[in-house]
PDB file of C-alpha atoms in Angstrom:
ATOM      1  CA  MET A   1       0.000   0.000   0.000  1.00  0.00           C
ATOM      2  CA  LEU A   2       2.676   2.330   1.021  1.00  0.00           C
ATOM      3  CA  GLY A   3       4.544   1.416  -2.004  1.00  0.00           C
ATOM      4  CA  LYS A   4       1.646   2.174  -4.157  1.00  0.00           C
ATOM      5  CA  VAL A   5       1.278   5.533  -2.452  1.00  0.00           C
ATOM      6  CA  ILE A   6       4.995   6.251  -3.000  1.00  0.00           C
ATOM      7  CA  VAL A   7       4.789   5.179  -6.590  1.00  0.00           C
ATOM      8  CA  GLU A   8       1.756   7.332  -7.064  1.00  0.00           C
ATOM      9  CA  HIS A   9       3.493  10.225  -5.391  1.00  0.00           C
ATOM     10  CA  LEU A  10       6.559   9.781  -7.459  1.00  0.00           C
ATOM     11  CA  LYS A  11       4.441   9.537 -10.587  1.00  0.00           C
ATOM     12  CA  LYS A  12       2.673  12.763  -9.709  1.00  0.00           C
ATOM     13  CA  ASP A  13       5.951  14.395  -8.810  1.00  0.00           C
ATOM     14  CA  ARG A  14       7.381  13.275 -12.141  1.00  0.00           C
ATOM     15  CA  GLU A  15       4.406  14.624 -14.044  1.00  0.00           C
ATOM     16  CA  LYS A  16       4.670  17.842 -12.138  1.00  0.00           C
ATOM     17  CA  ARG A  17       8.354  18.115 -13.010  1.00  0.00           C
ATOM     18  CA  GLU A  18       7.647  17.303 -16.639  1.00  0.00           C
ATOM     19  CA  GLU A  19       4.963  19.962 -16.727  1.00  0.00           C
ATOM     20  CA  GLU A  20       7.353  22.399 -15.080  1.00  0.00           C
ATOM     21  CA  LEU A  21      10.050  21.423 -17.570  1.00  0.00           C
ATOM     22  CA  ALA A  22       7.611  21.834 -20.457  1.00  0.00           C
ATOM     23  CA  ARG A  23       6.612  25.203 -19.113  1.00  0.00           C
ATOM     24  CA  LEU A  24      10.181  26.266 -18.674  1.00  0.00           C
ATOM     25  CA  SER A  25      11.013  24.945 -22.103  1.00  0.00           C
ATOM     26  CA  LYS A  26       8.179  26.877 -23.618  1.00  0.00           C
ATOM     27  CA  LYS A  27       9.217  29.948 -21.663  1.00  0.00           C
ATOM     28  CA  GLY A  28      12.752  29.494 -22.930  1.00  0.00           C
ATOM     29  CA  GLU A  29      11.590  29.235 -26.496  1.00  0.00           C
ATOM     30  CA  GLU A  30       9.557  32.392 -26.061  1.00  0.00           C
ATOM     31  CA  VAL A  31      12.585  34.236 -24.643  1.00  0.00           C
ATOM     32  CA  LEU A  32      14.741  32.887 -27.395  1.00  0.00           C
ATOM     33  CA  GLU A  33      12.236  33.950 -29.969  1.00  0.00           C
ATOM     34  CA  LYS A  34      12.011  37.411 -28.446  1.00  0.00           C
ATOM     35  CA  GLN A  35      15.795  37.728 -28.373  1.00  0.00           C
ATOM     36  CA  SER A  36      16.040  36.527 -31.929  1.00  0.00           C
ATOM     37  CA  MET A  37      13.523  39.104 -32.990  1.00  0.00           C
ATOM     38  CA  ALA A  38      15.363  41.788 -31.039  1.00  0.00           C
ATOM     39  CA  ILE A  39      18.625  40.781 -32.661  1.00  0.00           C
ATOM     40  CA  GLU A  40      16.954  40.732 -36.030  1.00  0.00           C
ATOM     41  CA  ASN A  41      15.505  44.209 -35.401  1.00  0.00           C
ATOM     42  CA  TYR A  42      18.857  45.460 -34.200  1.00  0.00           C
ATOM     43  CA  LYS A  43      20.513  43.998 -37.252  1.00  0.00           C
ATOM     44  CA  THR A  44      17.951  45.620 -39.525  1.00  0.00           C
ATOM     45  CA  GLU A  45      18.367  48.936 -37.739  1.00  0.00           C
ATOM     46  CA  LEU A  46      22.152  48.629 -37.951  1.00  0.00           C
ATOM     47  CA  GLU A  47      21.992  47.870 -41.641  1.00  0.00           C
ATOM     48  CA  ARG A  48      19.681  50.821 -42.175  1.00  0.00           C
ATOM     49  CA  LYS A  49      21.976  53.143 -40.259  1.00  0.00           C
ATOM     50  CA  THR A  50      25.091  51.791 -41.982  1.00  0.00           C
ATOM     51  CA  PHE A  51      23.448  52.155 -45.365  1.00  0.00           C
ATOM     52  CA  GLY A  52      22.545  55.754 -44.477  1.00  0.00           C
ATOM     53  CA  ILE A  53      26.104  56.503 -43.469  1.00  0.00           C
ATOM     54  CA  PHE A  54      27.472  54.935 -46.661  1.00  0.00           C
ATOM     55  CA  GLU A  55      24.852  56.661 -48.735  1.00  0.00           C
ATOM     56  CA  ARG A  56      25.712  60.057 -47.277  1.00  0.00           C
ATOM     57  CA  LYS A  57      29.401  59.380 -47.691  1.00  0.00           C
ATOM     58  CA  ARG A  58      28.876  58.237 -51.246  1.00  0.00           C
ATOM     59  CA  LYS A  59      26.765  61.292 -52.063  1.00  0.00           C
ATOM     60  CA  GLN A  60      29.375  63.591 -50.527  1.00  0.00           C
ATOM     61  CA  GLU A  61      32.142  61.951 -52.497  1.00  0.00           C
ATOM     62  CA  LEU A  62      30.048  62.094 -55.641  1.00  0.00           C
ATOM     63  CA  GLN A  63      29.450  65.792 -55.071  1.00  0.00           C
ATOM     64  CA  GLU A  64      33.140  66.347 -54.498  1.00  0.00           C
ATOM     65  CA  ILE A  65      34.009  64.446 -57.659  1.00  0.00           C
ATOM     66  CA  GLU A  66      31.342  66.315 -59.556  1.00  0.00           C
ATOM     67  CA  GLN A  67      32.634  69.653 -58.264  1.00  0.00           C
ATOM     68  CA  GLU A  68      36.181  68.723 -59.063  1.00  0.00           C
ATOM     69  CA  ALA A  69      35.189  67.654 -62.570  1.00  0.00           C
ATOM     70  CA  GLN A  70      33.307  70.909 -63.058  1.00  0.00           C
ATOM     71  CA  ASP A  71      36.327  72.899 -61.855  1.00  0.00           C
ATOM     72  CA  SER A  72      38.544  70.963 -64.219  1.00  0.00           C
ATOM     73  CA  VAL A  73      36.218  71.642 -67.108  1.00  0.00           C
ATOM     74  CA  GLU A  74      36.106  75.339 -66.246  1.00  0.00           C
ATOM     75  CA  ARG A  75      39.879  75.468 -65.945  1.00  0.00           C
ATOM     76  CA  ALA A  76      40.184  73.652 -69.248  1.00  0.00           C
ATOM     77  CA  HIS A  77      37.773  76.111 -70.862  1.00  0.00           C
ATOM     78  CA  THR A  78      39.757  79.043 -69.485  1.00  0.00           C
ATOM     79  CA  ASN A  79      43.026  77.545 -70.680  1.00  0.00           C
ATOM     80  CA  ILE A  80      41.571  76.759 -74.077  1.00  0.00           C
ATOM     81  CA  GLY A  81      40.289  80.321 -74.291  1.00  0.00           C
ATOM     82  CA  LYS A  82      43.691  81.695 -73.357  1.00  0.00           C
ATOM     83  CA  PHE A  83      45.405  79.326 -75.741  1.00  0.00           C
ATOM     84  CA  GLU A  84      43.007  80.173 -78.555  1.00  0.00           C
ATOM     85  CA  SER A  85      43.457  83.877 -77.954  1.00  0.00           C
ATOM     86  CA  GLY A  86      47.249  83.589 -77.806  1.00  0.00           C
ATOM     87  CA  ALA A  87      47.398  81.237 -80.751  1.00  0.00           C
ATOM     88  CA  LYS A  88      45.160  83.516 -82.778  1.00  0.00           C
ATOM     89  CA  LYS A  89      47.380  86.489 -82.047  1.00  0.00           C
ATOM     90  CA  ASP A  90      50.491  84.449 -82.904  1.00  0.00           C
ATOM     91  CA  VAL A  91      48.979  83.280 -86.157  1.00  0.00           C
ATOM     92  CA  GLU A  92      47.851  86.803 -87.040  1.00  0.00           C
ATOM     93  CA  ARG A  93      51.309  88.181 -86.255  1.00  0.00           C
ATOM     94  CA  GLU A  94      53.014  85.453 -88.262  1.00  0.00           C
ATOM     95  CA  LEU A  95      50.645  86.049 -91.151  1.00  0.00           C
ATOM     96  CA  LEU A  96      51.404  89.762 -91.101  1.00  0.00           C
ATOM     97  CA  GLU A  97      55.143  89.105 -91.033  1.00  0.00           C
ATOM     98  CA  TYR A  98      54.842  86.550 -93.818  1.00  0.00           C
ATOM     99  CA  LYS A  99      52.723  88.934 -95.876  1.00  0.00           C
ATOM    100  CA  LYS A 100      55.181  91.777 -95.308  1.00  0.00           C
ATOM    101  CA  GLU A 101      58.132  89.582 -96.229  1.00  0.00           C
ATOM    102  CA  LYS A 102      56.407  88.269 -99.355  1.00  0.00           C
ATOM    103  CA  MET A 103      55.324  91.758-100.421  1.00  0.00           C
ATOM    104  CA  GLY A 104      58.904  92.925 -99.968  1.00  0.00           C
ATOM    105  CA  GLN A 105      60.167  90.036-102.079  1.00  0.00           C
ATOM    106  CA  ILE A 106      57.583  90.693-104.785  1.00  0.00           C
ATOM    107  CA  GLU A 107      58.453  94.381-104.759  1.00  0.00           C
ATOM    108  CA  GLN A 108      62.159  93.579-105.043  1.00  0.00           C
ATOM    109  CA  GLU A 109      61.555  91.113-107.849  1.00  0.00           C
ATOM    110  CA  ALA A 110      59.296  93.570-109.665  1.00  0.00           C
ATOM    111  CA  LYS A 111      61.951  96.251-109.341  1.00  0.00           C
ATOM    112  CA  MET A 112      64.607  93.859-110.553  1.00  0.00           C
ATOM    113  CA  ILE A 113      62.507  92.902-113.593  1.00  0.00           C
ATOM    114  CA  LEU A 114      61.774  96.566-114.271  1.00  0.00           C
ATOM    115  CA  ARG A 115      65.442  97.393-113.901  1.00  0.00           C
ATOM    116  CA  TYR A 116      66.570  94.637-116.228  1.00  0.00           C
ATOM    117  CA  THR A 117      63.894  95.511-118.774  1.00  0.00           C
ATOM    118  CA  THR A 118      64.681  99.209-118.590  1.00  0.00           C
ATOM    119  CA  LYS A 119      68.380  98.494-118.888  1.00  0.00           C
ATOM    120  CA  ASP A 120      67.822  96.188-121.823  1.00  0.00           C
ATOM    121  CA  VAL A 121      65.536  98.610-123.611  1.00  0.00           C
ATOM    122  CA  LEU A 122      67.686 101.656-122.913  1.00  0.00           C
ATOM    123  CA  LEU A 123      70.921 100.021-123.966  1.00  0.00           C
ATOM    124  CA  LYS A 124      69.246  99.036-127.214  1.00  0.00           C
ATOM    125  CA  THR A 125      67.423 102.278-127.886  1.00  0.00           C
ATOM    126  CA  LEU A 126      69.935 104.864-126.677  1.00  0.00           C
ATOM    127  CA  SER A 127      72.430 105.546-129.424  1.00  0.00           C
ATOM    128  CA  PRO A 128      76.074 106.265-128.561  1.00  0.00           C
ATOM    129  CA  LYS A 129      75.367 109.909-129.447  1.00  0.00           C
ATOM    130  CA  ASP A 130      72.454 110.002-126.998  1.00  0.00           C
ATOM    131  CA  GLN A 131      74.678 108.454-124.329  1.00  0.00           C
ATOM    132  CA  GLU A 132      77.424 111.008-124.968  1.00  0.00           C
ATOM    133  CA  LYS A 133      74.899 113.842-124.938  1.00  0.00           C
ATOM    134  CA  LEU A 134      73.646 112.740-121.518  1.00  0.00           C
ATOM    135  CA  VAL A 135      77.230 112.570-120.213  1.00  0.00           C
ATOM    136  CA  MET A 136      78.000 116.052-121.497  1.00  0.00           C
ATOM    137  CA  GLU A 137      74.826 117.374-119.908  1.00  0.00           C
ATOM    138  CA  ALA A 138      75.893 115.689-116.674  1.00  0.00           C
ATOM    139  CA  ILE A 139      79.383 117.234-116.622  1.00  0.00           C
ATOM    140  CA  LYS A 140      77.924 120.676-117.358  1.00  0.00           C
ATOM    141  CA  LYS A 141      75.424 120.214-114.561  1.00  0.00           C
ATOM    142  CA  ALA A 142      78.217 119.111-112.230  1.00  0.00           C
ATOM    143  CA  THR A 143      80.238 122.240-112.919  1.00  0.00           C
ATOM    144  CA  LYS A 144      77.171 124.388-112.348  1.00  0.00           C
ATOM    145  CA  GLU A 145      76.620 122.638-109.064  1.00  0.00           C
ATOM    146  CA  LYS A 146      80.181 123.476-107.974  1.00  0.00           C
ATOM    147  CA  LEU A 147      81.709 120.024-108.126  1.00  0.00           C
ATOM    148  CA  PHE A 148      85.163 121.498-108.730  1.00  0.00           C
ATOM    149  CA  SER A 149      85.019 124.374-106.273  1.00  0.00           C
TER     150      SER A 149
ATOM    151  CA  MET B   1      93.119 126.972-130.503  1.00  0.00           C
ATOM    152  CA  LYS B   2      95.299 126.886-127.394  1.00  0.00           C
ATOM    153  CA  LYS B   3      98.162 124.405-127.579  1.00  0.00           C
ATOM    154  CA  LYS B   4      97.844 121.641-125.049  1.00  0.00           C
ATOM    155  CA  THR B   5     100.495 121.146-122.418  1.00  0.00           C
ATOM    156  CA  LEU B   6     102.115 117.810-121.685  1.00  0.00           C
ATOM    157  CA  PHE B   7      99.781 117.214-118.760  1.00  0.00           C
ATOM    158  CA  GLU B   8      96.686 118.250-120.680  1.00  0.00           C
ATOM    159  CA  LYS B   9      97.460 115.525-123.196  1.00  0.00           C
ATOM    160  CA  ILE B  10      97.286 112.932-120.454  1.00  0.00           C
ATOM    161  CA  ILE B  11      93.584 112.393-120.065  1.00  0.00           C
ATOM    162  CA  THR B  12      93.171 109.338-117.884  1.00  0.00           C
ATOM    163  CA  VAL B  13      94.788 107.900-114.750  1.00  0.00           C
ATOM    164  CA  GLU B  14      95.641 104.852-116.824  1.00  0.00           C
ATOM    165  CA  GLU B  15      97.545 106.985-119.315  1.00  0.00           C
ATOM    166  CA  ALA B  16      99.295 108.817-116.489  1.00  0.00           C
ATOM    167  CA  ASN B  17     100.366 105.496-114.985  1.00  0.00           C
ATOM    168  CA  THR B  18     101.598 104.197-118.345  1.00  0.00           C
ATOM    169  CA  LEU B  19     103.626 107.367-118.821  1.00  0.00           C
ATOM    170  CA  ARG B  20     105.023 107.101-115.278  1.00  0.00           C
ATOM    171  CA  ASP B  21     106.093 103.517-115.979  1.00  0.00           C
ATOM    172  CA  PHE B  22     107.810 104.720-119.131  1.00  0.00           C
ATOM    173  CA  LEU B  23     109.591 107.535-117.263  1.00  0.00           C
ATOM    174  CA  GLU B  24     110.860 105.026-114.725  1.00  0.00           C
ATOM    175  CA  LYS B  25     112.096 102.850-117.567  1.00  0.00           C
ATOM    176  CA  VAL B  26     113.892 105.850-119.080  1.00  0.00           C
ATOM    177  CA  ALA B  27     115.413 106.726-115.711  1.00  0.00           C
ATOM    178  CA  THR B  28     116.946 103.279-115.430  1.00  0.00           C
ATOM    179  CA  ARG B  29     118.542 103.721-118.866  1.00  0.00           C
ATOM    180  CA  ILE B  30     120.029 107.153-118.256  1.00  0.00           C
ATOM    181  CA  TYR B  31     123.369 105.795-117.146  1.00  0.00           C
ATOM    182  CA  LEU B  32     123.467 103.106-119.811  1.00  0.00           C
ATOM    183  CA  GLN B  33     122.455 105.047-122.959  1.00  0.00           C
ATOM    184  CA  LYS B  34     123.581 108.565-122.280  1.00  0.00           C
ATOM    185  CA  GLY B  35     123.489 109.808-125.850  1.00  0.00           C
ATOM    186  CA  ASP B  36     120.281 108.010-126.814  1.00  0.00           C
ATOM    187  CA  ILE B  37     117.969 109.121-124.020  1.00  0.00           C
ATOM    188  CA  LEU B  38     116.390 112.003-125.898  1.00  0.00           C
ATOM    189  CA  THR B  39     115.887 109.785-128.939  1.00  0.00           C
ATOM    190  CA  LEU B  40     114.378 107.184-126.715  1.00  0.00           C
ATOM    191  CA  ILE B  41     112.024 109.788-125.250  1.00  0.00           C
ATOM    192  CA  LYS B  42     111.124 111.179-128.659  1.00  0.00           C
ATOM    193  CA  LYS B  43     110.444 107.814-130.256  1.00  0.00           C
ATOM    194  CA  GLU B  44     109.124 105.598-127.540  1.00  0.00           C
ATOM    195  CA  THR B  45     107.120 107.806-125.227  1.00  0.00           C
ATOM    196  CA  PRO B  46     103.505 106.612-125.280  1.00  0.00           C
ATOM    197  CA  PHE B  47     100.574 108.825-126.367  1.00  0.00           C
ATOM    198  CA  GLY B  48     102.877 110.829-128.633  1.00  0.00           C
ATOM    199  CA  VAL B  49     104.048 113.123-125.887  1.00  0.00           C
ATOM    200  CA  GLY B  50     107.791 112.547-126.361  1.00  0.00           C
ATOM    201  CA  LEU B  51     108.357 116.021-127.743  1.00  0.00           C
ATOM    202  CA  ASP B  52     106.230 117.467-124.971  1.00  0.00           C
ATOM    203  CA  ILE B  53     108.523 115.841-122.409  1.00  0.00           C
ATOM    204  CA  ILE B  54     111.595 117.254-124.117  1.00  0.00           C
ATOM    205  CA  SER B  55     109.904 120.642-124.253  1.00  0.00           C
ATOM    206  CA  TYR B  56     109.094 120.296-120.531  1.00  0.00           C
ATOM    207  CA  LEU B  57     112.771 119.560-119.803  1.00  0.00           C
ATOM    208  CA  HIS B  58     113.868 122.624-121.790  1.00  0.00           C
ATOM    209  CA  GLN B  59     111.319 124.858-120.131  1.00  0.00           C
ATOM    210  CA  ASN B  60     112.622 123.746-116.764  1.00  0.00           C
ATOM    211  CA  GLU B  61     116.198 124.334-117.960  1.00  0.00           C
ATOM    212  CA  VAL B  62     117.258 120.783-117.313  1.00  0.00           C
ATOM    213  CA  ASP B  63     120.722 119.918-118.526  1.00  0.00           C
ATOM    214  CA  VAL B  64     119.819 116.712-120.334  1.00  0.00           C
ATOM    215  CA  LYS B  65     123.481 115.829-120.680  1.00  0.00           C
ATOM    216  CA  ASP B  66     123.826 115.674-116.927  1.00  0.00           C
ATOM    217  CA  PRO B  67     122.463 112.255-115.954  1.00  0.00           C
ATOM    218  CA  THR B  68     121.868 113.259-112.341  1.00  0.00           C
ATOM    219  CA  LYS B  69     119.869 116.338-113.286  1.00  0.00           C
ATOM    220  CA  LEU B  70     117.982 114.466-115.974  1.00  0.00           C
ATOM    221  CA  GLU B  71     117.116 111.709-113.522  1.00  0.00           C
ATOM    222  CA  LEU B  72     115.927 114.238-110.964  1.00  0.00           C
ATOM    223  CA  ALA B  73     113.822 116.042-113.606  1.00  0.00           C
ATOM    224  CA  LEU B  74     112.196 112.828-114.766  1.00  0.00           C
ATOM    225  CA  ASP B  75     111.565 111.878-111.171  1.00  0.00           C
ATOM    226  CA  ASN B  76     109.883 115.244-110.549  1.00  0.00           C
ATOM    227  CA  LEU B  77     107.781 114.787-113.656  1.00  0.00           C
ATOM    228  CA  ASN B  78     106.820 111.344-112.450  1.00  0.00           C
ATOM    229  CA  LYS B  79     105.762 112.737-109.044  1.00  0.00           C
ATOM    230  CA  HIS B  80     103.832 115.518-110.742  1.00  0.00           C
ATOM    231  CA  LEU B  81     101.917 112.966-112.801  1.00  0.00           C
ATOM    232  CA  GLU B  82     101.251 110.915-109.673  1.00  0.00           C
ATOM    233  CA  GLU B  83      99.884 113.917-107.824  1.00  0.00           C
ATOM    234  CA  LEU B  84      97.546 115.155-110.554  1.00  0.00           C
ATOM    235  CA  PRO B  85      94.009 115.734-109.232  1.00  0.00           C
ATOM    236  CA  CYS B  86      91.671 112.958-110.227  1.00  0.00           C
ATOM    237  CA  LEU B  87      88.026 112.938-111.281  1.00  0.00           C
ATOM    238  CA  THR B  88      86.420 109.513-111.005  1.00  0.00           C
ATOM    239  CA  LEU B  89      83.963 109.191-113.827  1.00  0.00           C
ATOM    240  CA  THR B  90      81.415 106.378-113.898  1.00  0.00           C
ATOM    241  CA  LEU B  91      79.697 105.782-117.237  1.00  0.00           C
ATOM    242  CA  SER B  92      77.393 103.077-118.546  1.00  0.00           C
ATOM    243  CA  PHE B  93      79.546 102.547-121.636  1.00  0.00           C
ATOM    244  CA  MET B  94      83.149 102.663-122.761  1.00  0.00           C
ATOM    245  CA  PRO B  95      83.584 106.209-124.081  1.00  0.00           C
ATOM    246  CA  LYS B  96      85.535 107.245-127.114  1.00  0.00           C
ATOM    247  CA  LYS B  97      88.690 109.285-126.728  1.00  0.00           C
ATOM    248  CA  ASP B  98      87.080 112.510-127.959  1.00  0.00           C
ATOM    249  CA  LEU B  99      84.375 112.366-125.285  1.00  0.00           C
ATOM    250  CA  LEU B 100      87.020 111.940-122.599  1.00  0.00           C
ATOM    251  CA  GLU B 101      88.925 114.868-124.062  1.00  0.00           C
ATOM    252  CA  LYS B 102      85.823 117.063-123.948  1.00  0.00           C
ATOM    253  CA  ILE B 103      85.184 116.112-120.319  1.00  0.00           C
ATOM    254  CA  SER B 104      88.826 116.660-119.462  1.00  0.00           C
ATOM    255  CA  GLN B 105      88.738 120.074-121.109  1.00  0.00           C
ATOM    256  CA  ILE B 106      85.669 121.094-119.118  1.00  0.00           C
ATOM    257  CA  CYS B 107      87.352 119.917-115.916  1.00  0.00           C
ATOM    258  CA  ASP B 108      90.467 121.935-116.690  1.00  0.00           C
ATOM    259  CA  GLU B 109      88.366 125.028-117.333  1.00  0.00           C
ATOM    260  CA  HIS B 110      87.009 124.778-113.808  1.00  0.00           C
ATOM    261  CA  THR B 111      90.112 123.696-111.897  1.00  0.00           C
ATOM    262  CA  SER B 112      93.431 125.392-111.323  1.00  0.00           C
ATOM    263  CA  GLY B 113      95.557 122.538-112.685  1.00  0.00           C
ATOM    264  CA  HIS B 114      95.055 119.597-114.946  1.00  0.00           C
ATOM    265  CA  THR B 115      92.735 116.817-113.771  1.00  0.00           C
ATOM    266  CA  VAL B 116      93.006 113.235-114.918  1.00  0.00           C
ATOM    267  CA  LEU B 117      90.011 110.966-115.281  1.00  0.00           C
ATOM    268  CA  ALA B 118      89.630 107.616-113.538  1.00  0.00           C
ATOM    269  CA  LEU B 119      87.155 105.777-115.683  1.00  0.00           C
ATOM    270  CA  VAL B 120      84.689 103.232-114.316  1.00  0.00           C
ATOM    271  CA  VAL B 121      82.226 101.475-116.631  1.00  0.00           C
ATOM    272  CA  ASP B 122      79.031 100.286-114.968  1.00  0.00           C
ATOM    273  CA  GLU B 123      76.089  99.365-117.213  1.00  0.00           C
ATOM    274  CA  ASP B 124      73.747  99.390-114.220  1.00  0.00           C
ATOM    275  CA  ILE B 125      73.701 103.175-114.085  1.00  0.00           C
ATOM    276  CA  LEU B 126      71.896 102.927-117.473  1.00  0.00           C
ATOM    277  CA  ALA B 127      72.954 106.341-118.823  1.00  0.00           C
ATOM    278  CA  GLY B 128      74.360 109.684-117.674  1.00  0.00           C
ATOM    279  CA  ALA B 129      77.344 109.830-115.356  1.00  0.00           C
ATOM    280  CA  ILE B 130      78.546 109.821-111.768  1.00  0.00           C
ATOM    281  CA  PHE B 131      81.402 112.125-110.772  1.00  0.00           C
ATOM    282  CA  GLU B 132      83.613 111.960-107.711  1.00  0.00           C
ATOM    283  CA  TYR B 133      86.097 114.724-107.102  1.00  0.00           C
ATOM    284  CA  ASN B 134      87.978 115.768-104.022  1.00  0.00           C
ATOM    285  CA  GLY B 135      85.592 113.889-101.686  1.00  0.00           C
ATOM    286  CA  LYS B 136      82.443 115.183-103.432  1.00  0.00           C
ATOM    287  CA  ARG B 137      80.061 112.964-105.350  1.00  0.00           C
ATOM    288  CA  ARG B 138      77.484 113.943-107.936  1.00  0.00           C
ATOM    289  CA  ASP B 139      75.194 111.307-109.364  1.00  0.00           C
ATOM    290  CA  TYR B 140      73.579 112.288-112.657  1.00  0.00           C
ATOM    291  CA  SER B 141      72.883 108.771-113.785  1.00  0.00           C
ATOM    292  CA  LEU B 142      69.563 107.656-115.204  1.00  0.00           C
ATOM    293  CA  LEU B 143      69.458 105.030-112.466  1.00  0.00           C
ATOM    294  CA  GLU B 144      69.523 107.794-109.865  1.00  0.00           C
ATOM    295  CA  ASP B 145      66.831 109.734-111.761  1.00  0.00           C
ATOM    296  CA  LEU B 146      64.565 106.710-111.780  1.00  0.00           C
ATOM    297  CA  ALA B 147      65.301 105.994-108.123  1.00  0.00           C
ATOM    298  CA  LEU B 148      64.343 109.555-107.197  1.00  0.00           C
ATOM    299  CA  LYS B 149      61.125 109.308-109.187  1.00  0.00           C
ATOM    300  CA  TYR B 150      60.051 105.781-108.304  1.00  0.00           C
ATOM    301  CA  GLY B 151      61.873 105.008-105.069  1.00  0.00           C
ATOM    302  CA  THR B 152      64.729 102.520-104.871  1.00  0.00           C
ATOM    303  CA  PHE B 153      65.033 101.312-108.394  1.00  0.00           C
TER     304      PHE B 153
END
C-alpha cells in the first residue's frame, strides 16, 4: 500500500516536473524567440543606419568628384580660351610678317625685272650719241653745281 | 686753238700710270744710254708726248746731258703725274677718246691745274654719269633719276 502511495506520489511528482520542464522549455523558447527578434531588429536597424552613413558618404564623395570635374572643365575652358586667344594672335602676327616679307620680295623682284627691262631697252634704244649727250649734260650740270670748287 | 700742255694731253689715270712707268724705264737707262735718251724719249714715249717731255725739260732748264739732273727732272715729272688731281667718272659705256677729251677740257676750265680721269664702266647706271672729285660725289645717272622718281630702283 505504502509502495503504491509512494509510486503514485513519485508519478505525480514526475508529471509535475515534466509539466514544469515543459513550461520552462516553452518559456525558454519564447525568450529565445524574443531575443532573436530583437537581434533581427537590431541587425535591420544597424543595416539601415550603416546604409545611411554609406549613402551620405557616397553622395558627398560624388558631389566632391562632380565639383572637381566641373572645376577641371572650367579650368580647361579658361586655358583653351587663353590658348586660342594667344594662338590667334600668334597666327595673325606670323601672317602679317609673312605677308610683309612676301610683299617685300615681290616688290624687289618687280623692281629687278623693271630694272633689267629698262636696262635692256635703254641700252638698245639709246644711241652712242644720246649716251654722250647725256654725259655732257651731266658734266655741265656738275660744274654748275660746284663740283670742282 | 690753245696748244695743249704735256699734262693736258694725259687724259686718264691709266695713261698717267703708263707714262710714269715709261719715265721710270727711261730713268733706269740714263746711265746706260747717255746719248740716246732724248731719242728714246722722242720715239718711244707713249701717247705721242715725247716732244712734250723734251719741251718740258727745256722749259725747266734741265741739262739733259747731266744724268743726275735728268734723272731728278724725270723723277719730278713722275711725281707731278702721280699727284695730278683725279676725277672719277662712272659711265654706262666705254667712251671714245674725244668724249674723254671734252670732259677733261671742261674739268680743266674749272680747276686750277690739270685733272686726270679715272674711268669706271658700270652698265647698271643705265645712262648719264657719276662724278667723284675731291671727296664730293654727284650722281647724274639715269638710275639715280629713276630711283628719285620711283623710289629705290
